[in-house]
mmCIF file of C-alpha atoms and ligand atoms in Angstrom:
data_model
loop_
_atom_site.group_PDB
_atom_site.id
_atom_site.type_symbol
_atom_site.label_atom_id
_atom_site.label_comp_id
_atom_site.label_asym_id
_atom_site.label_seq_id
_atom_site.Cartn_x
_atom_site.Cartn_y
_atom_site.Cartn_z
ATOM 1 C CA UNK C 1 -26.360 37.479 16.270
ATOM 2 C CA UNK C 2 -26.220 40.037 13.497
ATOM 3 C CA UNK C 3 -24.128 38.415 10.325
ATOM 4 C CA UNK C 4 -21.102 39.747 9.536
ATOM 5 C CA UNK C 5 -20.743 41.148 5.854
ATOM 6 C CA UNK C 6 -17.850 38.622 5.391
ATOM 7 C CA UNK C 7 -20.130 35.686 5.529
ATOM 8 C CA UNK C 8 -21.408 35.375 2.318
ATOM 9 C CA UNK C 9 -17.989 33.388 1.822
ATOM 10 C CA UNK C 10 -19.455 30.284 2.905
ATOM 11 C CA UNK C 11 -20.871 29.841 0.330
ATOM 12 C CA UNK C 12 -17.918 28.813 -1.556
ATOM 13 C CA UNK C 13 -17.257 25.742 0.247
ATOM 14 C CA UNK C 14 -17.851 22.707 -2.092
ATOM 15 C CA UNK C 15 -20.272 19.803 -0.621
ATOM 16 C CA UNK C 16 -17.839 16.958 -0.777
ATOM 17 C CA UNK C 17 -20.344 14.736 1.251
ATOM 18 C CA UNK C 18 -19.997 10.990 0.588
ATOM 19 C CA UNK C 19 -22.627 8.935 -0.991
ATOM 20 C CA UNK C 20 -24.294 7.183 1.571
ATOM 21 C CA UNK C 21 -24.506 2.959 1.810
ATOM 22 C CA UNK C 22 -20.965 3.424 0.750
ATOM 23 C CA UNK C 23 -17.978 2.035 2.413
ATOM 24 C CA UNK C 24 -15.587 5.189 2.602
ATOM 25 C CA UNK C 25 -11.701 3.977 1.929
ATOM 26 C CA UNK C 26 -9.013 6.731 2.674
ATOM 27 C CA UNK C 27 -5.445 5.240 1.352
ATOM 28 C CA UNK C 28 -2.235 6.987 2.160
ATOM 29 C CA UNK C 29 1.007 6.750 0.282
ATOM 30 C CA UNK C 30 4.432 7.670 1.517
ATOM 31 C CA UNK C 31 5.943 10.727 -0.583
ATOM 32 C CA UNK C 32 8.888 10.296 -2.057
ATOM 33 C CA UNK C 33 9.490 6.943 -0.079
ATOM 34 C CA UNK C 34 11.962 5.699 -2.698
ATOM 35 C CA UNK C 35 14.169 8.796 -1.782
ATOM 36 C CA UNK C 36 12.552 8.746 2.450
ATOM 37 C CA UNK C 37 13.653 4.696 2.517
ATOM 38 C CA UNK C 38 17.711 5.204 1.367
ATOM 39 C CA UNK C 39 18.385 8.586 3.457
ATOM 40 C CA UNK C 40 17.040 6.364 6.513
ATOM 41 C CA UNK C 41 19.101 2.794 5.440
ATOM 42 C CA UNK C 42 15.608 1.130 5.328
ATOM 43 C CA UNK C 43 16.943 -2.966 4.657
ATOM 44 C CA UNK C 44 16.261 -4.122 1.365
ATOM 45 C CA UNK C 45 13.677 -5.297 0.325
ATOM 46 C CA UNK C 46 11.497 -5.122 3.523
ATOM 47 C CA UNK C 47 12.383 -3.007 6.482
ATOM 48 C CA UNK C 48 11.101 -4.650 9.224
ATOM 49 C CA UNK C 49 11.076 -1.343 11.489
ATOM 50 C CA UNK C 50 9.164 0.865 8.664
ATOM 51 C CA UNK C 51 6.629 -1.732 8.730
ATOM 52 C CA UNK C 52 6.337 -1.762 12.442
ATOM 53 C CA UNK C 53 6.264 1.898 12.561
ATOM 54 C CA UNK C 54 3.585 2.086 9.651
ATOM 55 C CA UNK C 55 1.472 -0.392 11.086
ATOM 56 C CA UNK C 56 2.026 1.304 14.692
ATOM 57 C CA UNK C 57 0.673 4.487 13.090
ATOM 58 C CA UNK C 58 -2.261 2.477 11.319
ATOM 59 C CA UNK C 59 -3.113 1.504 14.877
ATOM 60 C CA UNK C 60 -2.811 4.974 16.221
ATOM 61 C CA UNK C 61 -5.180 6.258 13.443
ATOM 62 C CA UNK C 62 -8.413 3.766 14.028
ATOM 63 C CA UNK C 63 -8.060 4.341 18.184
ATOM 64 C CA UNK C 64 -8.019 7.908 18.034
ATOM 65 C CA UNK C 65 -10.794 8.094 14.982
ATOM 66 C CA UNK C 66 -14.421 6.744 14.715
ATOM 67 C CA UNK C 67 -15.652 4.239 12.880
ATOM 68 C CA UNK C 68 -13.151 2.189 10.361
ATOM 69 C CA UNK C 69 -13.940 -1.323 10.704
ATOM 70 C CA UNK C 70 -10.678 -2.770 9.202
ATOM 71 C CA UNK C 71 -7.222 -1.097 7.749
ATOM 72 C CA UNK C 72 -4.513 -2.608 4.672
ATOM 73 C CA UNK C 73 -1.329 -2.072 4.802
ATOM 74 C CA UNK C 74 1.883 -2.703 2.710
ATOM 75 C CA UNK C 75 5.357 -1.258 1.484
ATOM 76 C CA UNK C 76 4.596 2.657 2.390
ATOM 77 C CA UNK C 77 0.962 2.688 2.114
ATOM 78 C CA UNK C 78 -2.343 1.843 4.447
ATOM 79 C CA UNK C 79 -5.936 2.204 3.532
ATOM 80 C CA UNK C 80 -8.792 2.393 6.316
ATOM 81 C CA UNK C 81 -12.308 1.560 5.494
ATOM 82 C CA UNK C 82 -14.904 3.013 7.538
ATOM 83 C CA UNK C 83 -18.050 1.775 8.224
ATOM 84 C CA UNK C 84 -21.028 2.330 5.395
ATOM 85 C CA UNK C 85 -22.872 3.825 7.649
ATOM 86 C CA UNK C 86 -21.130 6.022 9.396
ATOM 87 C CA UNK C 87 -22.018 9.563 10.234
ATOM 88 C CA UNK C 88 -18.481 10.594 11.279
ATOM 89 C CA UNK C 89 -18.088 14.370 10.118
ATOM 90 C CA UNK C 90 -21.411 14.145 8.038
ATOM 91 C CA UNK C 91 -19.248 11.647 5.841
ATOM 92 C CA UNK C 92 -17.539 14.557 4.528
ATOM 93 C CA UNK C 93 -14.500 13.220 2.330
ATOM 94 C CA UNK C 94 -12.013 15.797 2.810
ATOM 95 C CA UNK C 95 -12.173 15.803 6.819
ATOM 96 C CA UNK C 96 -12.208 12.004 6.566
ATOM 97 C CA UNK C 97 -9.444 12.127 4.278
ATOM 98 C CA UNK C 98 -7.417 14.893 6.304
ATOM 99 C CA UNK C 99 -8.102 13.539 9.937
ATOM 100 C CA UNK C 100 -6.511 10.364 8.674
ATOM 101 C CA UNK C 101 -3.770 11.693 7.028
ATOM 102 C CA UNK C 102 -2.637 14.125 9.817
ATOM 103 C CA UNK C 103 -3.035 11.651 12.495
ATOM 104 C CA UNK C 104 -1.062 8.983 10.804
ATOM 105 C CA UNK C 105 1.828 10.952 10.169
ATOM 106 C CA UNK C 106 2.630 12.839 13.455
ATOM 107 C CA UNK C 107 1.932 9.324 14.879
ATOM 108 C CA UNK C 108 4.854 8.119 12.558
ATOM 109 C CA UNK C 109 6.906 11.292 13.651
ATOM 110 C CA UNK C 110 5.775 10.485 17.258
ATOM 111 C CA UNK C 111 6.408 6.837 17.901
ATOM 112 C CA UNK C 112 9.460 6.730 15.211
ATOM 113 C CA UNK C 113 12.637 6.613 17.551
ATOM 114 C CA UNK C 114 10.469 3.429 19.192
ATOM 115 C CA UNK C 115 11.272 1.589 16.161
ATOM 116 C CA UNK C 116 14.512 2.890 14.712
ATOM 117 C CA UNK C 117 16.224 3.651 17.675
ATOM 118 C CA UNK C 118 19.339 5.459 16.927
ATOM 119 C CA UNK C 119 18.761 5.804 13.433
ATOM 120 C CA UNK C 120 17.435 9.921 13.129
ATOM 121 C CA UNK C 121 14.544 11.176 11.434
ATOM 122 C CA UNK C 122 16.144 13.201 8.956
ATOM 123 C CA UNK C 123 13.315 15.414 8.058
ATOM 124 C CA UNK C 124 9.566 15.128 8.093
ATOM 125 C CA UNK C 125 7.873 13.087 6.293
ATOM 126 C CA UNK C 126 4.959 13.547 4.474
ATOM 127 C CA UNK C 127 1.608 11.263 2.820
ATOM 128 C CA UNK C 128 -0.661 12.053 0.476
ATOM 129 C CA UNK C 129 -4.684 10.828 0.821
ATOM 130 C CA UNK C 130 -7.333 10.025 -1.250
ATOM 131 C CA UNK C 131 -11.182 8.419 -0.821
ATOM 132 C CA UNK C 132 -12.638 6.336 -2.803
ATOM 133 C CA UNK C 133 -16.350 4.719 -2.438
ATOM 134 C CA UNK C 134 -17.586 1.411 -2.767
ATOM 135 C CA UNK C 135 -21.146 0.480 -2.655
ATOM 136 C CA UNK C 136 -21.060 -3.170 -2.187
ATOM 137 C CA UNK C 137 -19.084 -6.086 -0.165
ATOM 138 C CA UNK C 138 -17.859 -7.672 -3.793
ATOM 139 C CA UNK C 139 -16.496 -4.105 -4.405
ATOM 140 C CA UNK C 140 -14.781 -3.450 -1.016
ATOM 141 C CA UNK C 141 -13.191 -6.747 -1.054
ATOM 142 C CA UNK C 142 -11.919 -6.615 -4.330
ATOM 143 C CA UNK C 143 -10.202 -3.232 -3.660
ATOM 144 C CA UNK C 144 -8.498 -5.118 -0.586
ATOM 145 C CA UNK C 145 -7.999 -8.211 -3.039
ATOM 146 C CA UNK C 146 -6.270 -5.533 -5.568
ATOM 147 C CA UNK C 147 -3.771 -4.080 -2.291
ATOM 148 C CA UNK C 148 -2.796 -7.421 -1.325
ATOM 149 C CA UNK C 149 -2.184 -8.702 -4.943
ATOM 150 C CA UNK C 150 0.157 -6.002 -5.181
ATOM 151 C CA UNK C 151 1.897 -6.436 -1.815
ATOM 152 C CA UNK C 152 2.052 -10.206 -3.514
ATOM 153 C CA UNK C 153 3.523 -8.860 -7.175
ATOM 154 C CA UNK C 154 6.254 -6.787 -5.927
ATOM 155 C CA UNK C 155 7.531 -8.919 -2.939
ATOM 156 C CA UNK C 156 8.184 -11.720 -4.644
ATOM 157 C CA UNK C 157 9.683 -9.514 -7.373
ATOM 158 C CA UNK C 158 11.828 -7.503 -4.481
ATOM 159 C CA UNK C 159 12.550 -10.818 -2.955
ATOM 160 C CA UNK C 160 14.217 -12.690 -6.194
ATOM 161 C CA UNK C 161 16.188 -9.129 -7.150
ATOM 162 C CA UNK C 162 17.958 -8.916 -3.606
ATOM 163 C CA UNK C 163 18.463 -12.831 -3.555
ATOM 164 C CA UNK C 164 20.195 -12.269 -7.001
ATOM 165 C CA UNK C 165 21.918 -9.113 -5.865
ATOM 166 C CA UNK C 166 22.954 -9.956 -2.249
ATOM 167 C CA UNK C 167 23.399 -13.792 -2.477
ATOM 168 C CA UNK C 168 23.898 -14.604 -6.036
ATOM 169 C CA UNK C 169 26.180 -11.785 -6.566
ATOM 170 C CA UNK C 170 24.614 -10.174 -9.646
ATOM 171 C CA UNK C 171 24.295 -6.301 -10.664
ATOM 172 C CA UNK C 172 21.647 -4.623 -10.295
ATOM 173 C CA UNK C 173 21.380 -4.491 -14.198
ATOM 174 C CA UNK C 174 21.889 -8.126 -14.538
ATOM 175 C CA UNK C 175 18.946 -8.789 -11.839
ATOM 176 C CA UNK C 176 16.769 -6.834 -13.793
ATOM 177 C CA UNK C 177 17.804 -8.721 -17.047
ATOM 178 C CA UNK C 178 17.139 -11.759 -15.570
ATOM 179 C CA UNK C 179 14.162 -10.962 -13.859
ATOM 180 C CA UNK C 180 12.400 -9.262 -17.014
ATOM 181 C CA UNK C 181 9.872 -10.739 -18.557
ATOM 182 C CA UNK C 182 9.935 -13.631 -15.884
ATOM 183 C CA UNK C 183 6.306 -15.284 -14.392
ATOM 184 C CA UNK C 184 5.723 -15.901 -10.604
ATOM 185 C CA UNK C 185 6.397 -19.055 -10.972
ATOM 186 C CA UNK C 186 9.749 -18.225 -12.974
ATOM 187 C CA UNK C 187 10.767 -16.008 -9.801
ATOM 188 C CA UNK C 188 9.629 -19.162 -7.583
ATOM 189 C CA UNK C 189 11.670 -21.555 -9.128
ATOM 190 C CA UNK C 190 14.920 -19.215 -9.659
ATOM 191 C CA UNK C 191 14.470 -19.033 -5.353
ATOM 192 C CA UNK C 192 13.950 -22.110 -4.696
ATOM 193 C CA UNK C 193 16.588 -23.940 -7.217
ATOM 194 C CA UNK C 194 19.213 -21.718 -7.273
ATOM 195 C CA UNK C 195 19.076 -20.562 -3.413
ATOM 196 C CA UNK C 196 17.211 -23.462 -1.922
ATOM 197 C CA UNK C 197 14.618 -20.656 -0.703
ATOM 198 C CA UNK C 198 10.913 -21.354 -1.132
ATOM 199 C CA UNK C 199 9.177 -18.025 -1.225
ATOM 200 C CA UNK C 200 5.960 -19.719 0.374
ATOM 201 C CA UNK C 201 8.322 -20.100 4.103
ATOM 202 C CA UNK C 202 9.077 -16.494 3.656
ATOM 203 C CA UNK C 203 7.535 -13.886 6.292
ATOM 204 C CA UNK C 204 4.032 -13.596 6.437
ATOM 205 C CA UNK C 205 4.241 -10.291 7.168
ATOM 206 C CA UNK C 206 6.125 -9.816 4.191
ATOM 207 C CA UNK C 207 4.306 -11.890 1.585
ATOM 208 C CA UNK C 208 0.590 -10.555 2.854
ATOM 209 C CA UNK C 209 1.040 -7.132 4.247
ATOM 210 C CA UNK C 210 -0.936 -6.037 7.655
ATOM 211 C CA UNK C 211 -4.410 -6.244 8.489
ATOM 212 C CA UNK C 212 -6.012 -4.409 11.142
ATOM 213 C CA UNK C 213 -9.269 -5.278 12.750
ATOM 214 C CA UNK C 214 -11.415 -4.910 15.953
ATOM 215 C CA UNK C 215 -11.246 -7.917 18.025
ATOM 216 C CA UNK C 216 -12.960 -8.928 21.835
ATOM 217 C CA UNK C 217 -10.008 -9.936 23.933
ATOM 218 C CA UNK C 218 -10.136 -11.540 27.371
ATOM 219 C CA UNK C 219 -7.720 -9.547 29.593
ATOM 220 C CA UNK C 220 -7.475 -10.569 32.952
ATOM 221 C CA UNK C 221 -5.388 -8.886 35.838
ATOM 222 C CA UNK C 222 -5.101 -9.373 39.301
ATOM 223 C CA UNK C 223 -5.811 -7.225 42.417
ATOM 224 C CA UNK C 224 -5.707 -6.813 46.155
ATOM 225 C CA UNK C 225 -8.648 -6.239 48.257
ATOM 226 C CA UNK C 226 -9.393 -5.677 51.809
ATOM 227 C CA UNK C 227 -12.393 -8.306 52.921
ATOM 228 C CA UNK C 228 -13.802 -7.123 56.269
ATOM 229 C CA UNK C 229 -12.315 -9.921 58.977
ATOM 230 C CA UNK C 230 -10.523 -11.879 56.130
ATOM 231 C CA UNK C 231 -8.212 -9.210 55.736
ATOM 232 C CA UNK C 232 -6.304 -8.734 52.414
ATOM 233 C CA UNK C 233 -6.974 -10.822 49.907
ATOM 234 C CA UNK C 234 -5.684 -11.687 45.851
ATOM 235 C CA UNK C 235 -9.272 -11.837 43.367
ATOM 236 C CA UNK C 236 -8.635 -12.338 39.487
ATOM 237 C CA UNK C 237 -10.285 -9.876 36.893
ATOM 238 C CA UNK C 238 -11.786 -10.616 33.991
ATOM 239 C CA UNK C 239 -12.726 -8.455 30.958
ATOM 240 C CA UNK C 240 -13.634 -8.015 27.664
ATOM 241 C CA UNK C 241 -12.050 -5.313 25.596
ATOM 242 C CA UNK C 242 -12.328 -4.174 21.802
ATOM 243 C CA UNK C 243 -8.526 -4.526 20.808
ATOM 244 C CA UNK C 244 -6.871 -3.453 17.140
ATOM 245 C CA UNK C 245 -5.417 -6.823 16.414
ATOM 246 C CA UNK C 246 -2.487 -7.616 13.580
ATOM 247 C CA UNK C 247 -3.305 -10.324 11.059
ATOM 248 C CA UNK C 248 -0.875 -10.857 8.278
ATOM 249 C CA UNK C 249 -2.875 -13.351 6.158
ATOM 250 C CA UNK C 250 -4.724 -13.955 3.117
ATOM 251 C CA UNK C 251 -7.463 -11.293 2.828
ATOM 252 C CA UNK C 252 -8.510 -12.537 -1.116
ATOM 253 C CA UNK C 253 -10.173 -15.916 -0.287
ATOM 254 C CA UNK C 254 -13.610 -16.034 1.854
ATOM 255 C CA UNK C 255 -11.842 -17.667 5.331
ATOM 256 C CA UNK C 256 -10.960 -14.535 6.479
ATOM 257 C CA UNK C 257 -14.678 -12.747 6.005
ATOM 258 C CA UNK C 258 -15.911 -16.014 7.547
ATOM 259 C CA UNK C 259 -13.512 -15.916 10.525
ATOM 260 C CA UNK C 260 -14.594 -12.285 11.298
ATOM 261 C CA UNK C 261 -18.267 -11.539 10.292
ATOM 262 C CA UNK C 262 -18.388 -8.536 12.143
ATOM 263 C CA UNK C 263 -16.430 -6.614 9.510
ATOM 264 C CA UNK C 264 -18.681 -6.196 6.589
ATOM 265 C CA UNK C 265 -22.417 -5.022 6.675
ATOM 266 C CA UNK C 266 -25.188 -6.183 4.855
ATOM 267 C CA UNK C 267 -25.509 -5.082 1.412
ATOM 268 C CA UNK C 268 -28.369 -2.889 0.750
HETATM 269 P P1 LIG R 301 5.238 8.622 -4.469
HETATM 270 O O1 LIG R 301 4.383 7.664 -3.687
HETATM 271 O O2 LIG R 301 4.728 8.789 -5.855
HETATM 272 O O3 LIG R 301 5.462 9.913 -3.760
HETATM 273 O O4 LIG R 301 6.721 7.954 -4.620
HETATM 274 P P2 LIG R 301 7.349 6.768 -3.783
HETATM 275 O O5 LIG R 301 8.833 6.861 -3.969
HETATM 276 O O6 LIG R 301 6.852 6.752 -2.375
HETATM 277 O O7 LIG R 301 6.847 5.472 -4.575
HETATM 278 P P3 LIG R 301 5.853 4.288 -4.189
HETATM 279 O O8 LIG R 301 4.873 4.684 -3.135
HETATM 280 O O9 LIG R 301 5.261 3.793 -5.463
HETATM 281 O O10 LIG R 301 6.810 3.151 -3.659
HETATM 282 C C1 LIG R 301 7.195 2.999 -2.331
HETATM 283 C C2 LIG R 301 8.688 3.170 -2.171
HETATM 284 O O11 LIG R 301 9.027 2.995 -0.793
HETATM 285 C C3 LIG R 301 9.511 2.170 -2.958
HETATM 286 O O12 LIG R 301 10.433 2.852 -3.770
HETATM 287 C C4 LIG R 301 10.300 1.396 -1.936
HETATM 288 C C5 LIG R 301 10.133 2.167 -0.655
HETATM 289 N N1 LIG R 301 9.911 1.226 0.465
HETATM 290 C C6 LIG R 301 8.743 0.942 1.077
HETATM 291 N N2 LIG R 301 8.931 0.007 2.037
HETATM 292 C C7 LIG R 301 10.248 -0.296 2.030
HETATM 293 C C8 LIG R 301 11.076 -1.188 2.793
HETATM 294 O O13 LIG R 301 10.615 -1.902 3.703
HETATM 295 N N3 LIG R 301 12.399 -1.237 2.497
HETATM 296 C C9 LIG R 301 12.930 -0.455 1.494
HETATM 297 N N4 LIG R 301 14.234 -0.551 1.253
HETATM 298 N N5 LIG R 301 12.198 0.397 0.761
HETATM 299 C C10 LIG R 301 10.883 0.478 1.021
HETATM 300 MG MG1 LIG R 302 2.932 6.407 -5.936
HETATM 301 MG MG1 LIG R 303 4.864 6.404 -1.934
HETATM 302 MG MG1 LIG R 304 3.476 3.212 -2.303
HETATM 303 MG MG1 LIG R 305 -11.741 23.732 14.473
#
């Protein structure tokens, strides 16, 4: 077919093609969240339904797209790794990076009144995307080392300025006074001595953030049959299927990579 004259636009386009041996992470970030999190009464610090509904949207995102072997989330962001070597999209970053970042949030839009009930969506929300490569397992995990250590930093920091706001009665001036310039193990020991709380028993979920990873499950079901001359009869199903599982543990140390040494390839 003849070309029109129009089509020497193409040529515009920018090759944004990722480096290849590279595991691709796209990380989203909530806009605004500060401002999104008090319109919609989100409970301080952690709001157990924005984390469902994040982490419901995480799940959404690796079903519906190819390829990402495990996904990080915490507070109002979630990164998703894919694979080094996939092909998806001719590894091209910005329909990576897009893809995930339009799928996640009309899946947050979509499945929000399943987690906050009554509570309205006031307006649509919105997350930003970036991609970032990294060519070897040391790398990768230390990015997902870097996400967790935060989740780590600011929940125990959340976690002693609502104890000393909510339970010990303080301003929200004099938490930060007290709290400034304060270690973990300051924060720690302010918990557990002065509200008998020791961070360590806290949530999981709260403390490590959510992991997501492809796991075999055994799912059996039941099922009538007819049997010629037996007549009907009750038989018991048994299969294997790839499942997104939830972890909420430590993803820094090596147990984790050990438990599941599917996730990461070989270096190259
Ligand atoms: P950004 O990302 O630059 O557009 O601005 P923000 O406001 O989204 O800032 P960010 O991403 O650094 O911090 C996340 C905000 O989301 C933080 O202000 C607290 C809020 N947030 C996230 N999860 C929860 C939660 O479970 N409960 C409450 N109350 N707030 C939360
Ligand atoms: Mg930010
Ligand atoms: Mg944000
Ligand atoms: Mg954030
Ligand atoms: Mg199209």
């Amino acid at each position: 077919m003849a070309k029109s004259k129009y089509e020497y636009v193409r040529n515009f386009e920018t090759d944004d093609t990722c480096l290849r041996n590279c595991y691709i992470v796209v990380r989203l970030d909530g806009r605004n969240f500060h401002k999104f999190a008090d319109q919609h009464n989100f409970t301080k610090p952690n709001d157990d339904r924005a984390l469902g509904l994040m982490s419901r949207s995480a799940r959404s995102v690796m079903e519906d797209l190819e390829d990402i072997a495990i996904a990080y989330g915490q507070s109002d962001e979630f990164s998703f790794v894919f694979k080094k070597s996939t092909n998806w999209f001719k590894r091209r970053a910005s329909k990576l990076m897009t893809h995930v970042a339009s799928q996640f949030s009309s899946s947050y839009v979509f499945f929000w009144k399943e987690y906050f009930g009554e509570q309205p969506l006031l307006y649509p929300p919105g997350f930003d995307g970036r991609v970032v490569l990294y060519p070897s397992n040391r790398n990768l995990r230390d990015y997902l080392s870097w996400r967790q250590a935060d989740c780590h930093i600011n929940n125990l920091y959340n976690t002693a300025f609502w104890t000393l706001v909510q339970k010990g009665g303080l301003s929200k001036t004099q938490a930060e006074e007290r709290l400034n310039g304060t270690l973990s193990g300051d924060k720690n020991e302010i918990l557990f001595s002065e509200f008998n709380l020791n961070y360590n028993n806290e949530c999981a979920l709260h403390r490590k953030g959510t992991t997501l990873i492809w796991e075999k499950v055994d799912e059996t079901s039941t099922k009538k049959i007819t049997v010629p001359k037996e007549g009907e009869k009750e038989v018991t199903f048994t299969r294997t299927r790839r499942k997104v599982t939830a972890h909420y543990c430590d993803i820094i140390a090596d147990s984790f990579w050990n438990e599941h040494p599917d996730i990461l390839e070989e270096d190259c």
